[in-house]
Short mmCIF file of C-alpha atoms in Angstrom, two decimals:
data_model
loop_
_atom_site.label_atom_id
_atom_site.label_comp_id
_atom_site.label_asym_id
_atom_site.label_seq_id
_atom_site.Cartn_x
_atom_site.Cartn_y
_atom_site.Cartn_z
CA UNK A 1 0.00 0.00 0.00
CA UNK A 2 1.34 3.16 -0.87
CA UNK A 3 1.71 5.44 1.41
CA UNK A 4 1.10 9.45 1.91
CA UNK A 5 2.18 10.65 5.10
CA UNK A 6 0.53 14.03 5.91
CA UNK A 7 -2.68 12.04 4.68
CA UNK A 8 -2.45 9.33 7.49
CA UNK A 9 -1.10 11.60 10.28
CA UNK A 10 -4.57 13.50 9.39
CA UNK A 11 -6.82 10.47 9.29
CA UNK A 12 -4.96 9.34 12.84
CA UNK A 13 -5.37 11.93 14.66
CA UNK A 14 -8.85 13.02 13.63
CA UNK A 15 -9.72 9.71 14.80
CA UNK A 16 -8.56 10.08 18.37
CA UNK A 17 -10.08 13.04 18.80
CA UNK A 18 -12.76 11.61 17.65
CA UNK A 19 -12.63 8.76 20.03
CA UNK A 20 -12.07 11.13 23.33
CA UNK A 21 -14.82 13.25 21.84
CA UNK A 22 -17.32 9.88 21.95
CA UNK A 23 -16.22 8.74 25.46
CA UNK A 24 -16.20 12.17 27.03
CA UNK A 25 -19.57 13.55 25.48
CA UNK A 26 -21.47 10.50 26.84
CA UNK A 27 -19.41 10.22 30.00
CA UNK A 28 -20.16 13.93 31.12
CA UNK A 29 -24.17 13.31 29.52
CA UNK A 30 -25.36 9.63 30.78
CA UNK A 31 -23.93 9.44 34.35
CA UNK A 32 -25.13 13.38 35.51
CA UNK A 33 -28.67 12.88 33.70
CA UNK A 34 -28.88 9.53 35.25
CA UNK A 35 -27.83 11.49 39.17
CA UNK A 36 -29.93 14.10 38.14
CA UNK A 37 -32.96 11.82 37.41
CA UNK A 38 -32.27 10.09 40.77
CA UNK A 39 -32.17 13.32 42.63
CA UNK A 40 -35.98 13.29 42.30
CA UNK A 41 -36.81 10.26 43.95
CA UNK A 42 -33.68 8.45 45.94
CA UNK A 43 -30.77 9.63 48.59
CA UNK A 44 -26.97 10.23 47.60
CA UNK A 45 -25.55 7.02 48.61
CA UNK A 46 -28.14 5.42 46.11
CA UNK A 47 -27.48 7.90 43.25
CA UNK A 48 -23.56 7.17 43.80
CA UNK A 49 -23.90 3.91 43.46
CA UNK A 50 -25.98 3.70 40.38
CA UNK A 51 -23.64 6.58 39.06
CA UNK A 52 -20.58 4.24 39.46
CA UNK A 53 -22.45 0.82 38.02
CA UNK A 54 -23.66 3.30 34.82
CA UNK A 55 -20.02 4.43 34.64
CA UNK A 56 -19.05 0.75 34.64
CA UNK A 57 -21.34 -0.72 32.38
CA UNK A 58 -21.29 2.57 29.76
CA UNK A 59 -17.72 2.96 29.57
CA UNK A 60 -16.92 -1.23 29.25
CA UNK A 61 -20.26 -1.02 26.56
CA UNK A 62 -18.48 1.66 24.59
CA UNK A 63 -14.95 0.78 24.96
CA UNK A 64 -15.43 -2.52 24.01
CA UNK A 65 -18.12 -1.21 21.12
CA UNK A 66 -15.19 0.90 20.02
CA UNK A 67 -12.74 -2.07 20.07
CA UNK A 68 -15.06 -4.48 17.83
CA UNK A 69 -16.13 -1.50 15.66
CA UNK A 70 -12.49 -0.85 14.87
CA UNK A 71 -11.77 -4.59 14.55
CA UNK A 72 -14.51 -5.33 11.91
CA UNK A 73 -13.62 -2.04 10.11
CA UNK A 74 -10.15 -3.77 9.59
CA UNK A 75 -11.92 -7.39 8.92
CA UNK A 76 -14.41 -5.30 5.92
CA UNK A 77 -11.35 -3.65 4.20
CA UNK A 78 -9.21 -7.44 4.34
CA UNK A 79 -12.55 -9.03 2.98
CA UNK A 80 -13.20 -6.49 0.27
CA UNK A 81 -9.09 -6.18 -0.50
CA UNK A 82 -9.48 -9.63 -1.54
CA UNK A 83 -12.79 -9.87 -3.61
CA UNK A 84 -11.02 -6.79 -5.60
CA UNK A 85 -7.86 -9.18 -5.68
CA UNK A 86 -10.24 -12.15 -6.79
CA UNK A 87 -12.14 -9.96 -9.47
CA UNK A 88 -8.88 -7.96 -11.47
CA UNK A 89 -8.02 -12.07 -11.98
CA UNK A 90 -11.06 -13.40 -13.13
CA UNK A 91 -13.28 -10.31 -14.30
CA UNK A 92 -10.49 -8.12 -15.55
CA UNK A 93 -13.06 -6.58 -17.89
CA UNK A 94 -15.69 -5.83 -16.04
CA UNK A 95 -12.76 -3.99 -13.52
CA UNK A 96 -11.51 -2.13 -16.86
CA UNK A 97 -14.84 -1.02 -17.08
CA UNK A 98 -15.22 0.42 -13.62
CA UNK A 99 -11.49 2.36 -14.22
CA UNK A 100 -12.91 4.02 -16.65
CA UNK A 101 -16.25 4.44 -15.55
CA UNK A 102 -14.87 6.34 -12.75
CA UNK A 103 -12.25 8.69 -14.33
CA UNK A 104 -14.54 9.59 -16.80
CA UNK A 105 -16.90 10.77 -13.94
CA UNK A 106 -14.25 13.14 -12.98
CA UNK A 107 -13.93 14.32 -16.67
CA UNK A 108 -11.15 12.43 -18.55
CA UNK A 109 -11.62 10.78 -21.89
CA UNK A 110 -11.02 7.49 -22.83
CA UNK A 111 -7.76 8.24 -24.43
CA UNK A 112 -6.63 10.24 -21.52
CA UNK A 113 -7.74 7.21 -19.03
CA UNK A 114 -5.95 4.37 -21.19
CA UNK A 115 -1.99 5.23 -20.04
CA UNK A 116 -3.22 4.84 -16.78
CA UNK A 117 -5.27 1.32 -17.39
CA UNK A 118 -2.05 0.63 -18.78
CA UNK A 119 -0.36 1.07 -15.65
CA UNK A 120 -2.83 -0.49 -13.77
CA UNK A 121 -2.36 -3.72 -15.88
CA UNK A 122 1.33 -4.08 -14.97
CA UNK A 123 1.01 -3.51 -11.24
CA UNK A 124 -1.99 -5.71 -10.04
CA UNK A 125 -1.32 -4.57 -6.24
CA UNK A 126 -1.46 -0.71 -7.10
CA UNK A 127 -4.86 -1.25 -9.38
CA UNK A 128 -6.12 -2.99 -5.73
CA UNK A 129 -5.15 -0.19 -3.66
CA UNK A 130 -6.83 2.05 -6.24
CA UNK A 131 -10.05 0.18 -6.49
CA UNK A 132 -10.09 -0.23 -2.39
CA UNK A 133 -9.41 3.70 -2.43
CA UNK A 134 -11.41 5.30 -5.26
CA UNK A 135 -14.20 2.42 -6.22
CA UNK A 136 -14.78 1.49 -2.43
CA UNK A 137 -14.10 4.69 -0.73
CA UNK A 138 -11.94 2.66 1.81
CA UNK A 139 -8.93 3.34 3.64
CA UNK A 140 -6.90 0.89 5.12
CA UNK A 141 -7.13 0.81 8.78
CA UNK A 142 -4.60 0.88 11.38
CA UNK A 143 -4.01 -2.16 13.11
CA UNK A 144 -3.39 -0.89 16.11
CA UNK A 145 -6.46 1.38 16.23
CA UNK A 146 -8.64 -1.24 17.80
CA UNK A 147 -7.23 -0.99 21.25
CA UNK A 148 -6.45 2.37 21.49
CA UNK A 149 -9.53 3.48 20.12
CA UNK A 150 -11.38 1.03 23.31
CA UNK A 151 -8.71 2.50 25.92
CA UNK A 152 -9.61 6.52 24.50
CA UNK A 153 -12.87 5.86 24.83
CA UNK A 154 -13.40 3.90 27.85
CA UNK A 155 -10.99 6.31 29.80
CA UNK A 156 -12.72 9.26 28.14
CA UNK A 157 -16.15 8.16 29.87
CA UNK A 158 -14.60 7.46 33.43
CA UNK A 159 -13.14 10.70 33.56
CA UNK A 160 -16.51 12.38 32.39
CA UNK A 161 -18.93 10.04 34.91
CA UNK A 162 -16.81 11.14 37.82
CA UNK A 163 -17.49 14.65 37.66
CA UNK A 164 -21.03 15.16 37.95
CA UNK A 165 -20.92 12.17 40.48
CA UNK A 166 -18.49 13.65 42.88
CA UNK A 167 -20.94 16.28 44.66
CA UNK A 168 -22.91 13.41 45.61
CA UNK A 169 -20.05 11.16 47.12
CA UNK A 170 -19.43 14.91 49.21
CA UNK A 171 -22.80 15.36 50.11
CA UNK A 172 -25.53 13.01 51.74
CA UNK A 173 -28.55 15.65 51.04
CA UNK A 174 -29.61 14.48 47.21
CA UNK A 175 -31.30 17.93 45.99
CA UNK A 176 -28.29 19.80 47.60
CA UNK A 177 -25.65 17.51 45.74
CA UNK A 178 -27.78 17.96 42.39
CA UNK A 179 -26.85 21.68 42.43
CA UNK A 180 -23.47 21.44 42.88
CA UNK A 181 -23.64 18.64 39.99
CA UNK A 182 -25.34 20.47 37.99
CA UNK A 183 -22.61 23.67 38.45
CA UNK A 184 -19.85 21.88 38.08
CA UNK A 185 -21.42 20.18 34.76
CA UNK A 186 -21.97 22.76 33.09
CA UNK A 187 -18.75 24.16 33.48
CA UNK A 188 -17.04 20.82 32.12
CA UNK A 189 -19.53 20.35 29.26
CA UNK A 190 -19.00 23.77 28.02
CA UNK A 191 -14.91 23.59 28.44
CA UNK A 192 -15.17 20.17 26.73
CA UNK A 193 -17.46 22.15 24.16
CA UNK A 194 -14.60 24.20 23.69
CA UNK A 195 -11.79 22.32 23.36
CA UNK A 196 -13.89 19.66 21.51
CA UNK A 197 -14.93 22.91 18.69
CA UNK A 198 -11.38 23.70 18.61
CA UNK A 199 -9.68 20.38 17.70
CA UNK A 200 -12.63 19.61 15.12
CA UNK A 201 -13.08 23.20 13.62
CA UNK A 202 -16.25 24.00 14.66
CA UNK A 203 -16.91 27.35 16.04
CA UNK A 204 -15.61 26.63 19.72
CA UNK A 205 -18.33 28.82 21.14
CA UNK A 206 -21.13 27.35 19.48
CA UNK A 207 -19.57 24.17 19.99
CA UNK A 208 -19.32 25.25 24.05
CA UNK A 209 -23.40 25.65 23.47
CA UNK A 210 -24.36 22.48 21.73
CA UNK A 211 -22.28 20.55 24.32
CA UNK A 212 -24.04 22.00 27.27
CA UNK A 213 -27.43 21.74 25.77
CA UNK A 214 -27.43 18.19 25.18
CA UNK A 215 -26.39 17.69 28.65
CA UNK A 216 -29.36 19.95 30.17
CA UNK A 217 -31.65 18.69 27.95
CA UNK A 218 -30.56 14.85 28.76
CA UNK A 219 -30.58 15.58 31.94
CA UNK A 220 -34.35 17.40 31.84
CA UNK A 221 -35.50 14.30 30.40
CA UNK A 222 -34.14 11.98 32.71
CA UNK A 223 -35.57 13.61 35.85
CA UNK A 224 -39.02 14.65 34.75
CA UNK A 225 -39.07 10.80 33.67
CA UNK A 226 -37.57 9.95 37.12
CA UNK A 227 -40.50 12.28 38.19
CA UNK A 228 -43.45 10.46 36.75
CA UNK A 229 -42.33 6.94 37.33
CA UNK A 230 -41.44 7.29 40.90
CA UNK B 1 -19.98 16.63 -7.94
CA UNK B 2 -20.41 13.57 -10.30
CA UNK B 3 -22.37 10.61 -8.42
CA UNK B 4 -21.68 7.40 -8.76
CA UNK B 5 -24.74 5.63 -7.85
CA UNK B 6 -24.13 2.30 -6.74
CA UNK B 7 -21.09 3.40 -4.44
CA UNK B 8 -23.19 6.42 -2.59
CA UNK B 9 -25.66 3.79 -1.89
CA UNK B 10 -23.44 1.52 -0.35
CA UNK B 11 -21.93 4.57 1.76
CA UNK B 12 -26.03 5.59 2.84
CA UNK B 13 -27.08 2.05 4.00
CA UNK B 14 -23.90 0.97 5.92
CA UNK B 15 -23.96 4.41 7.74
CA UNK B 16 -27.82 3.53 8.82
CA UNK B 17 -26.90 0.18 9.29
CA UNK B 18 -23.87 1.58 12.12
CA UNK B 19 -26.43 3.74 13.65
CA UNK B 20 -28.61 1.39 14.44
CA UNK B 21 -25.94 -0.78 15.73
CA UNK B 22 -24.71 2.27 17.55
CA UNK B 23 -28.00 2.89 19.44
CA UNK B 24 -28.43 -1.02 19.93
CA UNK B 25 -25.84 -2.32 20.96
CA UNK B 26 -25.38 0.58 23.74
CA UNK B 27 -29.47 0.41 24.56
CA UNK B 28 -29.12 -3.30 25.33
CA UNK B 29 -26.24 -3.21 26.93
CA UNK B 30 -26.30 -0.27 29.46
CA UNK B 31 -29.48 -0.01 30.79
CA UNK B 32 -29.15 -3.76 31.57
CA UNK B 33 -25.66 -3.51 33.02
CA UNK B 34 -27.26 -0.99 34.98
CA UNK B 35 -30.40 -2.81 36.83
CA UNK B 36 -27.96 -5.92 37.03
CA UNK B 37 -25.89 -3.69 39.25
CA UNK B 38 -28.90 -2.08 41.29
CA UNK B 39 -30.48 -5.53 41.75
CA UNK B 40 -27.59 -6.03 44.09
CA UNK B 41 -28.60 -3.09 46.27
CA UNK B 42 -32.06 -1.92 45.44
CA UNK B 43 -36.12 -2.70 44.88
CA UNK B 44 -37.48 -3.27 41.52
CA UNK B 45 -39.44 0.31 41.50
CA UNK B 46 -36.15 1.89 41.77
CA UNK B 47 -34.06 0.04 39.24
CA UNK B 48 -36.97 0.78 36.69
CA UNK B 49 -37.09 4.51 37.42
CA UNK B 50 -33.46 4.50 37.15
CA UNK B 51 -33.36 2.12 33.95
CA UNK B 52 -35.89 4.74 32.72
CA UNK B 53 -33.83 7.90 33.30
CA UNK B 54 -30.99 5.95 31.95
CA UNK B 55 -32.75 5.06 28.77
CA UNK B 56 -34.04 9.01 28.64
CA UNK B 57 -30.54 10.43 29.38
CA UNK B 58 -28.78 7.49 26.79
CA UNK B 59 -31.19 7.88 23.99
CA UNK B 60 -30.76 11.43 23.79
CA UNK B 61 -27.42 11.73 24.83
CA UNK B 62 -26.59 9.55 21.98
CA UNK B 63 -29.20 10.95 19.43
CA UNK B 64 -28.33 14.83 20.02
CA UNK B 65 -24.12 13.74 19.73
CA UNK B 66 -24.97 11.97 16.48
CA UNK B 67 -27.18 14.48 15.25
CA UNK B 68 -24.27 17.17 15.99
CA UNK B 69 -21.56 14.97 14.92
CA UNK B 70 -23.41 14.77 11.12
CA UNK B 71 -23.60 17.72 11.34
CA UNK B 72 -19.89 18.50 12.11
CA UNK B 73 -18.83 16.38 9.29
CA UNK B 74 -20.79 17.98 7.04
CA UNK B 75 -19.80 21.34 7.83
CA UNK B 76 -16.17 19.99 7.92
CA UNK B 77 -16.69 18.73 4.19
CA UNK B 78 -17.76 22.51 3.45
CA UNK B 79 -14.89 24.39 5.25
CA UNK B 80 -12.31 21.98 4.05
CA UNK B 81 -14.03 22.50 0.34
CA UNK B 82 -13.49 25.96 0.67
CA UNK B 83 -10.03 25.86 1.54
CA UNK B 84 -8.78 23.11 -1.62
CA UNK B 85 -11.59 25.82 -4.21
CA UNK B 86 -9.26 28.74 -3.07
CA UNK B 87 -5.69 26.91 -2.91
CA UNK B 88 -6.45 25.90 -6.63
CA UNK B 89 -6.81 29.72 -7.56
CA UNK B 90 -4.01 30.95 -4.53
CA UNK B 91 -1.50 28.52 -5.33
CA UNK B 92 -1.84 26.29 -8.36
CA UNK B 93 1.48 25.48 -8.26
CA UNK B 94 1.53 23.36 -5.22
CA UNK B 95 -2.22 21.43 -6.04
CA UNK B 96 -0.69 20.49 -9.47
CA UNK B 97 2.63 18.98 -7.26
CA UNK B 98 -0.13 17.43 -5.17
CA UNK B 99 -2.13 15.50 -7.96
CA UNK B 100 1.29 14.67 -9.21
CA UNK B 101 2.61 13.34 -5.90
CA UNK B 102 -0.97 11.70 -5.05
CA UNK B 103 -0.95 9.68 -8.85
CA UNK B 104 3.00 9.03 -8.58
CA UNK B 105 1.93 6.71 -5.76
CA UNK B 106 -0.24 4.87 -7.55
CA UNK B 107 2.36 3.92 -10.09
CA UNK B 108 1.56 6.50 -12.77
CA UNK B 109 4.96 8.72 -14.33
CA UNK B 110 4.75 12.15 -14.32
CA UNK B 111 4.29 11.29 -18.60
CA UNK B 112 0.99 9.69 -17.45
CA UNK B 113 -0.15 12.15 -15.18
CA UNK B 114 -0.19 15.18 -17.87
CA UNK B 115 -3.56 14.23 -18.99
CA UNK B 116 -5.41 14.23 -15.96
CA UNK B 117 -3.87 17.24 -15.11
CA UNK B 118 -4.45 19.16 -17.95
CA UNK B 119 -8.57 17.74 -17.93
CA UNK B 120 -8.68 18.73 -14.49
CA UNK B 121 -7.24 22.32 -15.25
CA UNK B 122 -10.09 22.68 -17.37
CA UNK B 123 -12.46 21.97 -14.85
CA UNK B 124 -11.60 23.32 -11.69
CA UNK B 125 -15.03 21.90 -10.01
CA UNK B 126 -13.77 18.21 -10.71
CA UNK B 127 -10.03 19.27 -9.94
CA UNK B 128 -11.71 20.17 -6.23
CA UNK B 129 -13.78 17.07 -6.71
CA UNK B 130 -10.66 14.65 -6.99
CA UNK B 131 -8.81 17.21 -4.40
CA UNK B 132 -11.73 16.19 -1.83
CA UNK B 133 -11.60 12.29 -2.11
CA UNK B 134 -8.26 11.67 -3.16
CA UNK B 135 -6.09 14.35 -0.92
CA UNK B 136 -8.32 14.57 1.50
CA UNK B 137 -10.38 11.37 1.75
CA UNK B 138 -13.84 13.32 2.23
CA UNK B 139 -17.16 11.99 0.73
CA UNK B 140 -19.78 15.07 0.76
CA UNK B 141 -22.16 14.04 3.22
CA UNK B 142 -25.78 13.85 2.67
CA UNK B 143 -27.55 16.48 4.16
CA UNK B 144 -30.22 14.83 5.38
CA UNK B 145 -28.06 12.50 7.47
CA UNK B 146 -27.77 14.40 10.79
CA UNK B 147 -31.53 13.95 11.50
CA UNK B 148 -31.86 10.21 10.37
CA UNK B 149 -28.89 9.76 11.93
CA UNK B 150 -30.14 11.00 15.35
CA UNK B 151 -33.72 9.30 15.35
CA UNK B 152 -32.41 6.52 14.08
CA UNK B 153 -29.48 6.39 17.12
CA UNK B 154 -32.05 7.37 19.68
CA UNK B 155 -35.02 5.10 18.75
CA UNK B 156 -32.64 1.84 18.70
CA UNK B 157 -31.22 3.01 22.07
CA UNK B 158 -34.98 3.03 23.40
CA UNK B 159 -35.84 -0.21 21.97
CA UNK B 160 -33.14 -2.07 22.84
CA UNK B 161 -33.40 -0.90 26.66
CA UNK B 162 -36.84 -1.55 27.23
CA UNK B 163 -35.72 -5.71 26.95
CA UNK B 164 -34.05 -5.68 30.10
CA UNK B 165 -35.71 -3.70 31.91
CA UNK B 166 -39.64 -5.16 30.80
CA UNK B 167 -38.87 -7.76 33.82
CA UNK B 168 -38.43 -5.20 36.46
CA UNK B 169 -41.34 -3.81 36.01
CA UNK B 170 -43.76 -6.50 35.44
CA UNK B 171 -42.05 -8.53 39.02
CA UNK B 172 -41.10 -6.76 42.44
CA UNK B 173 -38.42 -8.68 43.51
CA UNK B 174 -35.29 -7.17 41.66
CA UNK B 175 -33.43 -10.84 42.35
CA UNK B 176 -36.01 -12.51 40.44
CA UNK B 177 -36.29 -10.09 37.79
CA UNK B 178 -32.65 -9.67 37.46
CA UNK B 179 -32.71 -14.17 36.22
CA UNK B 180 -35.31 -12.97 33.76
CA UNK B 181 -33.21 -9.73 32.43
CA UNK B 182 -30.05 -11.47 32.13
CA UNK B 183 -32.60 -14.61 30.16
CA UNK B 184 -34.12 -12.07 28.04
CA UNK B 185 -30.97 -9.84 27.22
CA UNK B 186 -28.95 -12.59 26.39
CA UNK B 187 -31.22 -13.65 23.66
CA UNK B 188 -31.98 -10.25 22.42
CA UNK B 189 -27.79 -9.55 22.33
CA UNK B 190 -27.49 -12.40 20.80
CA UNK B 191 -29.69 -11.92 17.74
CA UNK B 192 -28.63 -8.36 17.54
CA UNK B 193 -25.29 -9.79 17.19
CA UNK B 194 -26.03 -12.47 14.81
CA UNK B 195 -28.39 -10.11 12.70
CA UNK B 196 -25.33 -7.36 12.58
CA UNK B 197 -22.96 -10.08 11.86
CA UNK B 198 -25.53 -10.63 8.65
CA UNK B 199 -25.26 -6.55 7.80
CA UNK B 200 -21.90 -6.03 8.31
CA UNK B 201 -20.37 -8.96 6.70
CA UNK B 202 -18.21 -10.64 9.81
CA UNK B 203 -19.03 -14.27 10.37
CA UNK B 204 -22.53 -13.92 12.08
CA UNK B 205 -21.69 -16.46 15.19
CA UNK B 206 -18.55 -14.68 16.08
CA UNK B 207 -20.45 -11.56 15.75
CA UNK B 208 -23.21 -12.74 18.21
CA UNK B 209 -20.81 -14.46 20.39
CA UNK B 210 -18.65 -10.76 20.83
CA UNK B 211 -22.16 -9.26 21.41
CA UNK B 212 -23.31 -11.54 24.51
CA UNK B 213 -19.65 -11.05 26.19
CA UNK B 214 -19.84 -7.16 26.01
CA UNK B 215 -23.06 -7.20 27.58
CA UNK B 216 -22.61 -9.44 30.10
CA UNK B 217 -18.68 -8.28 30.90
CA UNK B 218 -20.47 -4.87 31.56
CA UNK B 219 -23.48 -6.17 33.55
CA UNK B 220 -20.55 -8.28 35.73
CA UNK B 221 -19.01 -4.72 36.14
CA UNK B 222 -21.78 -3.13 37.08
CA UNK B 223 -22.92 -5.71 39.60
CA UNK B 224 -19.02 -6.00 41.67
CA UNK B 225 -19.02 -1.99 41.68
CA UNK B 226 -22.46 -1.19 42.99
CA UNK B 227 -21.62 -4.50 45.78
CA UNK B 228 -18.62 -2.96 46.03
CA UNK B 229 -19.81 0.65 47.15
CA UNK B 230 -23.28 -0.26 48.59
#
């Protein structure tokens, strides 16, 4: 596979921010809506534990999610590589035919595409990465992605749960923990907002908005439904 | 931007396809790990109005992040568009190295290349095109992603943590209910498994097999920390 560094280094990186980004987001949301919920109808000590067991369970559902995710990503690209590798042997026309079918969609004439069939002809493994890259759209994946991408996230999500939790483990009055929660919440989930905005080139303020939105609103929901079931 | 119909397809349903599994696999897995830890330490009444909140805060948690992060992407796509429409004008010099460097690793001389460089200097639109998927490795997304994409997130999230929880509410000792959660989720992971094994193209059994550990690694998580801090 050939390879084009600033292109990877791009692709690498985006995906790890990506990854904290996905642990953190829930991990600040989930665990305070859940407390929040709680604050309704139970005392601290319960809220703290079912904070911690949500912490447990989300960040082991989405680190692992993230591990498999990453893992069958990898497992697709192998699977298609080699029905690609399969079809330039025993279909080599019907491949010629996609070549040209898609340079001609980005304006070159048969005549101009035929050098490059050409080339394609004498290097089977380069006409592969093309097809994987242009026909298929896919990139191949790093193999060590899997379990860094389940550490990021997983990590990402403890460190979020524990904030809005920690007023409670403080304090044994639930409604008086909530506020404090709540306080200290909003202030991560619109510094996350931030940071997150800047790293992904969204507008970091707007971004500090969005963030803090979702978390009120989860968090809304989850207590007026903690209301009416209690 | 020149569409080629059968691969935008295949990009549309697998990204529907991973938000259902998104919202599923998390919905099944969560609020389950969740009661399984509070059936240690708490009444049925309280595990559902937790489970509840849970579901509440998770759905839309997860729906409102994926509706923001199509929407990211998308804008992203633009700003990035942007950038590669004005460096074409700015500096021409250094996109035609680019498309030179980027074809050079495909095996093409710089005898080869002149073609394509000279159609897409005629065309800037397709030059920025190629630029986009080929430098860059950005599809343009579909602009009515971001919603599907968050309904789609947030109603599999719902329906998959209803399953475990149905058992809670229908019985009033969380011990008991707990034998038929774990009975019930088990099955349901499972088949989500095996069914997303089907969709995604890894070997169905495996899939299902992966599935049933996550959720039940989590729920054993879930269940030591809340016995732990109870």
């Amino acid at each position: 596979m050939p390879t084009i560094p600033h292109i990877e280094t791009h692709f690498r990186s985006s995906a790890s921010v990506r990854d904290v980004v996905i642990g953190m987001a829930d991990g600040l949301t989930v665990p305070f809506a859940l407390a929040a919920g709680l604050s309704a109808v139970a005392a601290s000590r319960v809220i703290v534990v079912a904070g911690l067991a949500e912490i447990a369970a989300g960040s082991i559902a989405m680190g692992l999610g993230g591990f498999l995710a990453a893992r069958s990503d990898a497992e697709h690209y192998t699977s298609e590589r080699q029905r690609e590798e399969r079809e330039i042997v025993e279909r080599p026309n019907d491949e010629r035919h996609e070549v040209l079918e898609i340079l001609e969609s980005y304006g070159l004439t048969r005549d101009q595409s035929a050098p490059i069939l050409a080339a394609f002809e004498a290097k089977p493994k380069v006409w592969v990465d093309w097809m994987m890259r242009f026909e298929l759209g896919l990139e191949e994946p790093d193999p060590r992605r899997a379990l860094r991408s389940a550490m990021t996230i997983a990590g990402a999500y403890v460190a979020g749960g524990l904030i809005p939790l920690a007023s409670y483990m403080l304090m044994s009055n639930a409604l008086t923990a909530l506020m404090y929660s709540v306080a200290a919440t909003i202030v991560a989930l619109a510094i996350f907002g931030y940071v997150k905005g800047r790293f992904t080139g969204a507008h970091p303020l707007r971004s500090s908005f969005q963030t803090t939105v979702i978390g009120g609103v989860a968090a809304a929901a989850a207590y007026l439904i903690a209301k009416l079931f209690s």
